[in-house]
Short mmCIF file of N, CA, C and O in Angstrom, two decimals:
data_model
loop_
_atom_site.label_atom_id
_atom_site.label_comp_id
_atom_site.label_asym_id
_atom_site.label_seq_id
_atom_site.Cartn_x
_atom_site.Cartn_y
_atom_site.Cartn_z
N MET A 998 -18.40 47.53 69.11
CA MET A 998 -17.62 48.01 67.96
C MET A 998 -16.78 49.19 68.41
O MET A 998 -17.27 50.13 69.02
N SER A 999 -15.51 49.15 68.08
CA SER A 999 -14.63 50.24 68.48
C SER A 999 -14.79 51.43 67.55
O SER A 999 -15.09 51.28 66.37
N THR A 1000 -14.60 52.60 68.11
CA THR A 1000 -14.79 53.81 67.32
C THR A 1000 -13.79 53.92 66.18
O THR A 1000 -14.11 54.50 65.16
N GLN A 1001 -12.59 53.35 66.33
CA GLN A 1001 -11.62 53.46 65.24
C GLN A 1001 -12.02 52.63 64.02
O GLN A 1001 -11.46 52.81 62.96
N ASP A 1002 -12.94 51.71 64.17
CA ASP A 1002 -13.37 50.91 63.02
C ASP A 1002 -14.67 51.44 62.41
O ASP A 1002 -15.24 50.83 61.54
N GLU A 1003 -15.12 52.58 62.86
CA GLU A 1003 -16.30 53.21 62.28
C GLU A 1003 -15.95 53.77 60.91
O GLU A 1003 -14.81 54.18 60.68
N LEU A 1004 -16.92 53.83 60.05
CA LEU A 1004 -16.73 54.46 58.75
C LEU A 1004 -16.68 55.97 58.96
O LEU A 1004 -17.59 56.56 59.54
N THR A 1005 -15.59 56.60 58.52
CA THR A 1005 -15.43 58.04 58.73
C THR A 1005 -15.37 58.83 57.43
O THR A 1005 -15.24 60.04 57.45
N VAL A 1006 -15.47 58.15 56.30
CA VAL A 1006 -15.40 58.82 55.00
C VAL A 1006 -16.70 59.58 54.76
O VAL A 1006 -17.79 59.02 54.96
N PRO A 1007 -16.62 60.84 54.32
CA PRO A 1007 -17.85 61.55 53.99
C PRO A 1007 -18.65 60.78 52.92
O PRO A 1007 -18.06 60.23 51.99
N GLN A 1008 -19.94 60.76 53.08
CA GLN A 1008 -20.80 59.93 52.23
C GLN A 1008 -20.64 60.24 50.74
O GLN A 1008 -20.58 59.32 49.92
N GLU A 1009 -20.58 61.50 50.37
CA GLU A 1009 -20.46 61.83 48.95
C GLU A 1009 -19.11 61.39 48.39
O GLU A 1009 -19.02 60.93 47.26
N GLN A 1010 -18.06 61.47 49.20
CA GLN A 1010 -16.74 60.99 48.78
C GLN A 1010 -16.78 59.47 48.59
O GLN A 1010 -16.20 58.93 47.65
N LEU A 1011 -17.48 58.79 49.48
CA LEU A 1011 -17.64 57.35 49.38
C LEU A 1011 -18.40 56.98 48.10
O LEU A 1011 -18.00 56.09 47.35
N ALA A 1012 -19.49 57.68 47.84
CA ALA A 1012 -20.29 57.43 46.63
C ALA A 1012 -19.45 57.64 45.38
O ALA A 1012 -19.50 56.84 44.44
N GLU A 1013 -18.63 58.68 45.38
CA GLU A 1013 -17.78 58.95 44.22
C GLU A 1013 -16.74 57.85 44.04
O GLU A 1013 -16.47 57.42 42.91
N ALA A 1014 -16.16 57.36 45.13
CA ALA A 1014 -15.20 56.26 45.04
C ALA A 1014 -15.88 55.02 44.44
O ALA A 1014 -15.30 54.33 43.59
N TRP A 1015 -17.10 54.74 44.87
CA TRP A 1015 -17.85 53.60 44.32
C TRP A 1015 -18.12 53.83 42.83
O TRP A 1015 -18.06 52.89 42.05
N ARG A 1016 -18.43 55.05 42.43
CA ARG A 1016 -18.69 55.34 41.01
C ARG A 1016 -17.46 55.06 40.16
O ARG A 1016 -17.59 54.69 38.99
N GLN A 1017 -16.28 55.24 40.74
CA GLN A 1017 -15.04 54.98 40.02
C GLN A 1017 -14.74 53.49 39.91
O GLN A 1017 -14.30 53.02 38.87
N VAL A 1018 -14.98 52.74 40.99
CA VAL A 1018 -14.52 51.35 41.07
C VAL A 1018 -15.57 50.33 40.61
O VAL A 1018 -15.23 49.35 39.95
N LEU A 1019 -16.84 50.52 40.95
CA LEU A 1019 -17.84 49.49 40.65
C LEU A 1019 -17.93 49.15 39.16
O LEU A 1019 -18.01 47.96 38.82
N PRO A 1020 -17.91 50.12 38.25
CA PRO A 1020 -18.01 49.74 36.83
C PRO A 1020 -16.92 48.77 36.38
O PRO A 1020 -17.15 47.94 35.50
N GLU A 1021 -15.74 48.84 37.01
CA GLU A 1021 -14.65 47.91 36.68
C GLU A 1021 -14.97 46.49 37.13
O GLU A 1021 -14.38 45.53 36.63
N ARG A 1022 -15.86 46.34 38.08
CA ARG A 1022 -16.20 45.04 38.64
C ARG A 1022 -17.39 44.39 37.93
O ARG A 1022 -17.62 43.20 38.09
N LEU A 1023 -18.15 45.15 37.19
CA LEU A 1023 -19.36 44.63 36.54
C LEU A 1023 -19.03 44.02 35.18
O LEU A 1023 -17.96 44.24 34.63
N HIS A 1024 -19.98 43.27 34.64
CA HIS A 1024 -19.85 42.70 33.31
C HIS A 1024 -19.86 43.83 32.30
O HIS A 1024 -20.53 44.84 32.49
N GLY A 1025 -19.16 43.63 31.19
CA GLY A 1025 -19.13 44.64 30.14
C GLY A 1025 -20.55 44.99 29.70
O GLY A 1025 -21.36 44.11 29.46
N GLY A 1026 -20.84 46.27 29.64
CA GLY A 1026 -22.16 46.71 29.21
C GLY A 1026 -23.14 46.95 30.34
O GLY A 1026 -24.11 47.68 30.16
N ASP A 1027 -22.92 46.34 31.50
CA ASP A 1027 -23.79 46.62 32.65
C ASP A 1027 -23.53 48.05 33.10
O ASP A 1027 -22.41 48.55 33.00
N ARG A 1028 -24.55 48.71 33.59
CA ARG A 1028 -24.45 50.10 34.03
C ARG A 1028 -24.87 50.19 35.50
O ARG A 1028 -25.83 49.54 35.91
N ALA A 1029 -24.16 51.03 36.24
CA ALA A 1029 -24.49 51.22 37.66
C ALA A 1029 -24.60 52.70 37.97
O ALA A 1029 -23.85 53.52 37.44
N GLU A 1030 -25.57 53.03 38.80
CA GLU A 1030 -25.68 54.37 39.35
C GLU A 1030 -25.54 54.22 40.86
O GLU A 1030 -26.17 53.36 41.46
N ILE A 1031 -24.71 55.06 41.45
CA ILE A 1031 -24.50 55.02 42.90
C ILE A 1031 -24.90 56.37 43.47
O ILE A 1031 -24.43 57.41 43.01
N MET A 1032 -25.78 56.34 44.46
CA MET A 1032 -26.26 57.55 45.11
C MET A 1032 -26.10 57.43 46.62
O MET A 1032 -26.21 56.34 47.17
N ALA A 1033 -25.84 58.54 47.26
CA ALA A 1033 -25.82 58.56 48.71
C ALA A 1033 -27.24 58.31 49.21
O ALA A 1033 -28.20 58.79 48.62
N ASP A 1034 -27.36 57.52 50.26
CA ASP A 1034 -28.66 57.26 50.88
C ASP A 1034 -28.94 58.41 51.84
O ASP A 1034 -28.27 58.56 52.85
N GLU A 1035 -29.92 59.22 51.50
CA GLU A 1035 -30.20 60.41 52.30
C GLU A 1035 -30.69 60.08 53.70
O GLU A 1035 -30.58 60.88 54.61
N ALA A 1036 -31.21 58.87 53.89
CA ALA A 1036 -31.74 58.48 55.20
C ALA A 1036 -30.66 57.90 56.12
O ALA A 1036 -30.87 57.79 57.32
N ASP A 1037 -29.50 57.53 55.55
CA ASP A 1037 -28.47 56.87 56.34
C ASP A 1037 -27.08 57.30 55.85
O ASP A 1037 -26.69 56.95 54.74
N PRO A 1038 -26.32 58.02 56.66
CA PRO A 1038 -25.01 58.52 56.22
C PRO A 1038 -23.98 57.42 55.98
O PRO A 1038 -22.94 57.68 55.38
N LYS A 1039 -24.25 56.19 56.40
CA LYS A 1039 -23.32 55.08 56.19
C LYS A 1039 -23.78 54.16 55.06
O LYS A 1039 -23.28 53.06 54.91
N ALA A 1040 -24.75 54.63 54.28
CA ALA A 1040 -25.31 53.76 53.25
C ALA A 1040 -25.32 54.42 51.87
O ALA A 1040 -25.35 55.65 51.75
N LEU A 1041 -25.31 53.55 50.86
CA LEU A 1041 -25.40 53.97 49.47
C LEU A 1041 -26.55 53.21 48.82
O LEU A 1041 -26.90 52.11 49.24
N ARG A 1042 -27.11 53.81 47.80
CA ARG A 1042 -28.10 53.14 46.96
C ARG A 1042 -27.43 52.83 45.63
O ARG A 1042 -26.83 53.71 45.02
N VAL A 1043 -27.52 51.57 45.21
CA VAL A 1043 -26.88 51.15 43.96
C VAL A 1043 -27.96 50.61 43.02
O VAL A 1043 -28.71 49.70 43.39
N HIS A 1044 -28.02 51.20 41.84
CA HIS A 1044 -28.97 50.78 40.81
C HIS A 1044 -28.16 50.20 39.66
O HIS A 1044 -27.28 50.88 39.12
N ILE A 1045 -28.43 48.94 39.31
CA ILE A 1045 -27.68 48.26 38.25
C ILE A 1045 -28.64 47.87 37.13
O ILE A 1045 -29.68 47.27 37.37
N ARG A 1046 -28.26 48.24 35.89
CA ARG A 1046 -28.99 47.83 34.70
C ARG A 1046 -28.13 46.83 33.94
O ARG A 1046 -26.97 47.12 33.64
N THR A 1047 -28.69 45.68 33.64
CA THR A 1047 -27.93 44.65 32.94
C THR A 1047 -27.78 45.00 31.47
O THR A 1047 -28.61 45.70 30.89
N ALA A 1048 -26.72 44.48 30.89
CA ALA A 1048 -26.48 44.65 29.47
C ALA A 1048 -27.37 43.68 28.69
O ALA A 1048 -27.91 42.73 29.25
N GLY A 1049 -27.51 43.92 27.42
CA GLY A 1049 -28.22 42.98 26.56
C GLY A 1049 -29.72 43.19 26.53
O GLY A 1049 -30.24 44.22 26.93
N HIS A 1050 -30.40 42.15 26.09
CA HIS A 1050 -31.84 42.26 25.83
C HIS A 1050 -32.70 41.93 27.04
O HIS A 1050 -33.92 42.01 26.96
N GLN A 1051 -32.09 41.56 28.16
CA GLN A 1051 -32.88 41.16 29.32
C GLN A 1051 -33.64 42.32 29.94
O GLN A 1051 -34.67 42.12 30.55
N MET A 1052 -33.10 43.53 29.81
CA MET A 1052 -33.74 44.72 30.38
C MET A 1052 -34.01 44.54 31.88
O MET A 1052 -35.06 44.87 32.39
N MET A 1053 -33.03 43.98 32.57
CA MET A 1053 -33.15 43.76 34.01
C MET A 1053 -32.55 44.95 34.76
O MET A 1053 -31.54 45.51 34.33
N GLU A 1054 -33.19 45.28 35.88
CA GLU A 1054 -32.67 46.33 36.75
C GLU A 1054 -32.77 45.86 38.19
O GLU A 1054 -33.75 45.23 38.57
N PHE A 1055 -31.73 46.17 38.95
CA PHE A 1055 -31.67 45.79 40.36
C PHE A 1055 -31.33 47.00 41.21
O PHE A 1055 -30.48 47.80 40.83
N ASP A 1056 -31.99 47.10 42.36
CA ASP A 1056 -31.67 48.15 43.32
C ASP A 1056 -31.18 47.48 44.60
O ASP A 1056 -31.83 46.56 45.11
N PHE A 1057 -30.04 47.96 45.08
CA PHE A 1057 -29.45 47.43 46.31
C PHE A 1057 -29.22 48.57 47.29
O PHE A 1057 -28.87 49.68 46.89
N ALA A 1058 -29.41 48.27 48.56
CA ALA A 1058 -29.00 49.17 49.64
C ALA A 1058 -27.70 48.58 50.18
O ALA A 1058 -27.67 47.42 50.61
N VAL A 1059 -26.64 49.37 50.15
CA VAL A 1059 -25.33 48.94 50.63
C VAL A 1059 -25.00 49.78 51.86
O VAL A 1059 -24.85 50.99 51.75
N ARG A 1060 -24.92 49.13 53.01
CA ARG A 1060 -24.66 49.86 54.26
C ARG A 1060 -23.36 49.37 54.88
O ARG A 1060 -23.12 48.18 54.99
N TYR A 1061 -22.53 50.32 55.26
CA TYR A 1061 -21.29 49.99 55.94
C TYR A 1061 -21.58 49.67 57.40
O TYR A 1061 -22.08 50.52 58.14
N VAL A 1062 -21.28 48.43 57.80
CA VAL A 1062 -21.42 47.99 59.18
C VAL A 1062 -20.28 48.60 60.00
O VAL A 1062 -20.46 49.04 61.13
N ASP A 1063 -19.09 48.60 59.39
CA ASP A 1063 -17.92 49.28 59.96
C ASP A 1063 -17.07 49.72 58.77
O ASP A 1063 -17.56 49.73 57.63
N SER A 1064 -15.81 50.05 59.00
CA SER A 1064 -15.01 50.59 57.91
C SER A 1064 -14.66 49.56 56.82
O SER A 1064 -14.21 49.93 55.75
N ARG A 1065 -14.89 48.28 57.09
CA ARG A 1065 -14.54 47.24 56.12
C ARG A 1065 -15.73 46.41 55.65
O ARG A 1065 -15.75 45.95 54.52
N GLU A 1066 -16.68 46.17 56.52
CA GLU A 1066 -17.75 45.23 56.23
C GLU A 1066 -19.01 45.95 55.75
O GLU A 1066 -19.40 46.96 56.31
N ILE A 1067 -19.61 45.39 54.68
CA ILE A 1067 -20.86 45.95 54.18
C ILE A 1067 -22.00 44.95 54.33
O ILE A 1067 -21.78 43.73 54.35
N ASP A 1068 -23.20 45.47 54.45
CA ASP A 1068 -24.42 44.69 54.45
C ASP A 1068 -25.17 45.08 53.18
O ASP A 1068 -25.34 46.27 52.90
N ILE A 1069 -25.59 44.09 52.40
CA ILE A 1069 -26.26 44.36 51.13
C ILE A 1069 -27.69 43.83 51.19
O ILE A 1069 -27.90 42.66 51.51
N GLN A 1070 -28.63 44.69 50.86
CA GLN A 1070 -30.03 44.29 50.78
C GLN A 1070 -30.55 44.59 49.38
O GLN A 1070 -30.38 45.71 48.89
N LEU A 1071 -31.17 43.60 48.76
CA LEU A 1071 -31.86 43.84 47.49
C LEU A 1071 -33.16 44.56 47.81
O LEU A 1071 -33.93 44.09 48.65
N THR A 1072 -33.40 45.71 47.19
CA THR A 1072 -34.62 46.44 47.47
C THR A 1072 -35.63 46.35 46.33
O THR A 1072 -36.81 46.56 46.54
N ASP A 1073 -35.15 46.03 45.10
CA ASP A 1073 -36.08 45.91 43.98
C ASP A 1073 -35.40 45.16 42.84
O ASP A 1073 -34.20 45.28 42.65
N ALA A 1074 -36.19 44.40 42.08
CA ALA A 1074 -35.73 43.73 40.87
C ALA A 1074 -36.83 43.92 39.83
O ALA A 1074 -38.00 43.65 40.11
N GLU A 1075 -36.44 44.39 38.64
CA GLU A 1075 -37.42 44.66 37.59
C GLU A 1075 -36.94 44.13 36.24
O GLU A 1075 -35.75 44.08 35.99
N ARG A 1076 -37.91 43.78 35.41
CA ARG A 1076 -37.66 43.45 34.00
C ARG A 1076 -38.63 44.28 33.19
O ARG A 1076 -39.83 44.26 33.44
N ASP A 1077 -38.09 45.03 32.25
CA ASP A 1077 -38.92 45.92 31.41
C ASP A 1077 -39.80 46.82 32.25
O ASP A 1077 -40.96 47.06 31.92
N GLY A 1078 -39.28 47.31 33.37
CA GLY A 1078 -40.03 48.24 34.21
C GLY A 1078 -41.06 47.60 35.12
O GLY A 1078 -41.76 48.29 35.85
N GLN A 1079 -41.18 46.27 35.10
CA GLN A 1079 -42.14 45.56 35.93
C GLN A 1079 -41.40 44.81 37.04
O GLN A 1079 -40.41 44.12 36.75
N THR A 1080 -41.88 44.92 38.26
CA THR A 1080 -41.28 44.17 39.36
C THR A 1080 -41.41 42.68 39.08
O THR A 1080 -42.44 42.22 38.60
N VAL A 1081 -40.33 41.94 39.33
CA VAL A 1081 -40.34 40.50 39.08
C VAL A 1081 -40.09 39.75 40.38
O VAL A 1081 -39.55 40.30 41.34
N ASP A 1082 -40.50 38.50 40.38
CA ASP A 1082 -40.25 37.61 41.52
C ASP A 1082 -38.78 37.22 41.49
O ASP A 1082 -38.33 36.54 40.57
N GLU A 1083 -38.03 37.67 42.48
CA GLU A 1083 -36.59 37.39 42.48
C GLU A 1083 -36.24 36.05 43.08
O GLU A 1083 -35.09 35.73 43.26
N ARG A 1084 -37.24 35.22 43.39
CA ARG A 1084 -36.95 33.94 44.05
C ARG A 1084 -36.59 32.81 43.09
O ARG A 1084 -36.12 31.77 43.53
N ASN A 1085 -36.83 32.98 41.78
CA ASN A 1085 -36.48 31.87 40.87
C ASN A 1085 -34.97 31.75 40.72
O ASN A 1085 -34.21 32.66 41.04
N ASP A 1086 -34.52 30.60 40.23
CA ASP A 1086 -33.09 30.28 40.19
C ASP A 1086 -32.28 31.25 39.34
O ASP A 1086 -31.18 31.64 39.73
N VAL A 1087 -32.81 31.64 38.19
CA VAL A 1087 -32.08 32.56 37.31
C VAL A 1087 -31.89 33.90 38.00
O VAL A 1087 -30.79 34.46 38.01
N MET A 1088 -32.94 34.42 38.62
CA MET A 1088 -32.85 35.70 39.33
C MET A 1088 -31.90 35.59 40.52
O MET A 1088 -31.10 36.48 40.76
N GLN A 1089 -31.97 34.49 41.25
CA GLN A 1089 -31.09 34.31 42.40
C GLN A 1089 -29.62 34.29 41.96
O GLN A 1089 -28.76 34.87 42.63
N ALA A 1090 -29.35 33.65 40.83
CA ALA A 1090 -27.98 33.61 40.32
C ALA A 1090 -27.50 35.01 39.96
O ALA A 1090 -26.37 35.39 40.29
N LEU A 1091 -28.34 35.78 39.29
CA LEU A 1091 -27.98 37.15 38.94
C LEU A 1091 -27.75 38.00 40.19
O LEU A 1091 -26.76 38.74 40.29
N ILE A 1092 -28.65 37.89 41.14
CA ILE A 1092 -28.54 38.67 42.38
C ILE A 1092 -27.26 38.31 43.12
O ILE A 1092 -26.53 39.19 43.58
N GLN A 1093 -26.96 37.01 43.23
CA GLN A 1093 -25.73 36.58 43.91
C GLN A 1093 -24.50 37.12 43.19
O GLN A 1093 -23.53 37.53 43.82
N ASP A 1094 -24.55 37.13 41.87
CA ASP A 1094 -23.44 37.65 41.08
C ASP A 1094 -23.21 39.14 41.38
O ASP A 1094 -22.08 39.57 41.62
N TYR A 1095 -24.29 39.90 41.40
CA TYR A 1095 -24.15 41.34 41.69
C TYR A 1095 -23.74 41.58 43.14
O TYR A 1095 -22.95 42.49 43.41
N ARG A 1096 -24.24 40.77 44.05
CA ARG A 1096 -23.81 40.91 45.45
C ARG A 1096 -22.30 40.69 45.57
O ARG A 1096 -21.61 41.42 46.28
N ARG A 1097 -21.79 39.71 44.83
CA ARG A 1097 -20.35 39.44 44.83
C ARG A 1097 -19.58 40.65 44.28
O ARG A 1097 -18.57 41.06 44.84
N HIS A 1098 -20.09 41.24 43.19
CA HIS A 1098 -19.43 42.43 42.62
C HIS A 1098 -19.44 43.59 43.63
O HIS A 1098 -18.46 44.33 43.72
N LEU A 1099 -20.53 43.74 44.38
CA LEU A 1099 -20.59 44.81 45.38
C LEU A 1099 -19.58 44.57 46.50
O LEU A 1099 -18.89 45.50 46.94
N HIS A 1100 -19.45 43.32 46.94
CA HIS A 1100 -18.45 42.99 47.96
C HIS A 1100 -17.04 43.23 47.42
O HIS A 1100 -16.18 43.76 48.14
N GLU A 1101 -16.79 42.87 46.15
CA GLU A 1101 -15.48 43.10 45.55
C GLU A 1101 -15.17 44.60 45.50
O GLU A 1101 -14.03 45.01 45.74
N CYS A 1102 -16.16 45.39 45.19
CA CYS A 1102 -15.97 46.85 45.15
C CYS A 1102 -15.62 47.37 46.54
O CYS A 1102 -14.67 48.15 46.69
N ALA A 1103 -16.34 46.92 47.55
CA ALA A 1103 -16.06 47.37 48.92
C ALA A 1103 -14.64 46.96 49.32
O ALA A 1103 -13.91 47.74 49.95
N GLN A 1104 -14.22 45.74 48.95
CA GLN A 1104 -12.85 45.29 49.26
C GLN A 1104 -11.84 46.17 48.57
O GLN A 1104 -10.81 46.53 49.16
N ALA A 1105 -12.09 46.50 47.31
CA ALA A 1105 -11.15 47.33 46.56
C ALA A 1105 -11.02 48.73 47.17
O ALA A 1105 -10.00 49.39 46.97
N LEU A 1106 -12.02 49.15 47.91
CA LEU A 1106 -12.01 50.49 48.51
C LEU A 1106 -11.56 50.50 49.96
O LEU A 1106 -11.68 51.53 50.63
N HIS A 1107 -11.03 49.39 50.46
CA HIS A 1107 -10.58 49.35 51.86
C HIS A 1107 -9.59 50.47 52.18
O HIS A 1107 -9.62 51.03 53.27
N ASP A 1108 -8.71 50.80 51.22
CA ASP A 1108 -7.74 51.86 51.50
C ASP A 1108 -8.43 53.22 51.67
O ASP A 1108 -7.91 54.10 52.33
N VAL A 1109 -9.62 53.37 51.10
CA VAL A 1109 -10.38 54.62 51.25
C VAL A 1109 -11.19 54.59 52.55
O VAL A 1109 -11.26 55.59 53.27
N THR A 1110 -11.80 53.45 52.84
CA THR A 1110 -12.74 53.39 53.96
C THR A 1110 -12.10 53.08 55.29
O THR A 1110 -12.65 53.40 56.34
N HIS A 1111 -10.94 52.43 55.27
CA HIS A 1111 -10.32 52.02 56.53
C HIS A 1111 -9.23 53.02 56.90
O HIS A 1111 -8.17 53.03 56.29
N ALA A 1112 -9.52 53.84 57.88
CA ALA A 1112 -8.57 54.92 58.25
C ALA A 1112 -7.31 54.37 58.87
O ALA A 1112 -7.32 53.42 59.58
#
């Protein structure tokens, strides 16, 4: 990997950019919290609460592989505060949907992340 393709944006500035853009990518009523990952300067923690009566919450680790590409890991899925099995079809569909929104957010921020 070349050094010019490394992510050079300060982590808190990156988190703030995500706070501005991600809500525009989510379904109406869904809520997202974006925090800097204290263990990794190239990563963010994203917590998404779904709208409506489902009371679903998802936690994702979003790590910049380089200035353009992100790696997304689901770290937790809960319903009503209880961890749920994310392997069923409905959960997989929701997770894939949110992963797509996270990728769209990263794409929208290329002008910020790509020096």
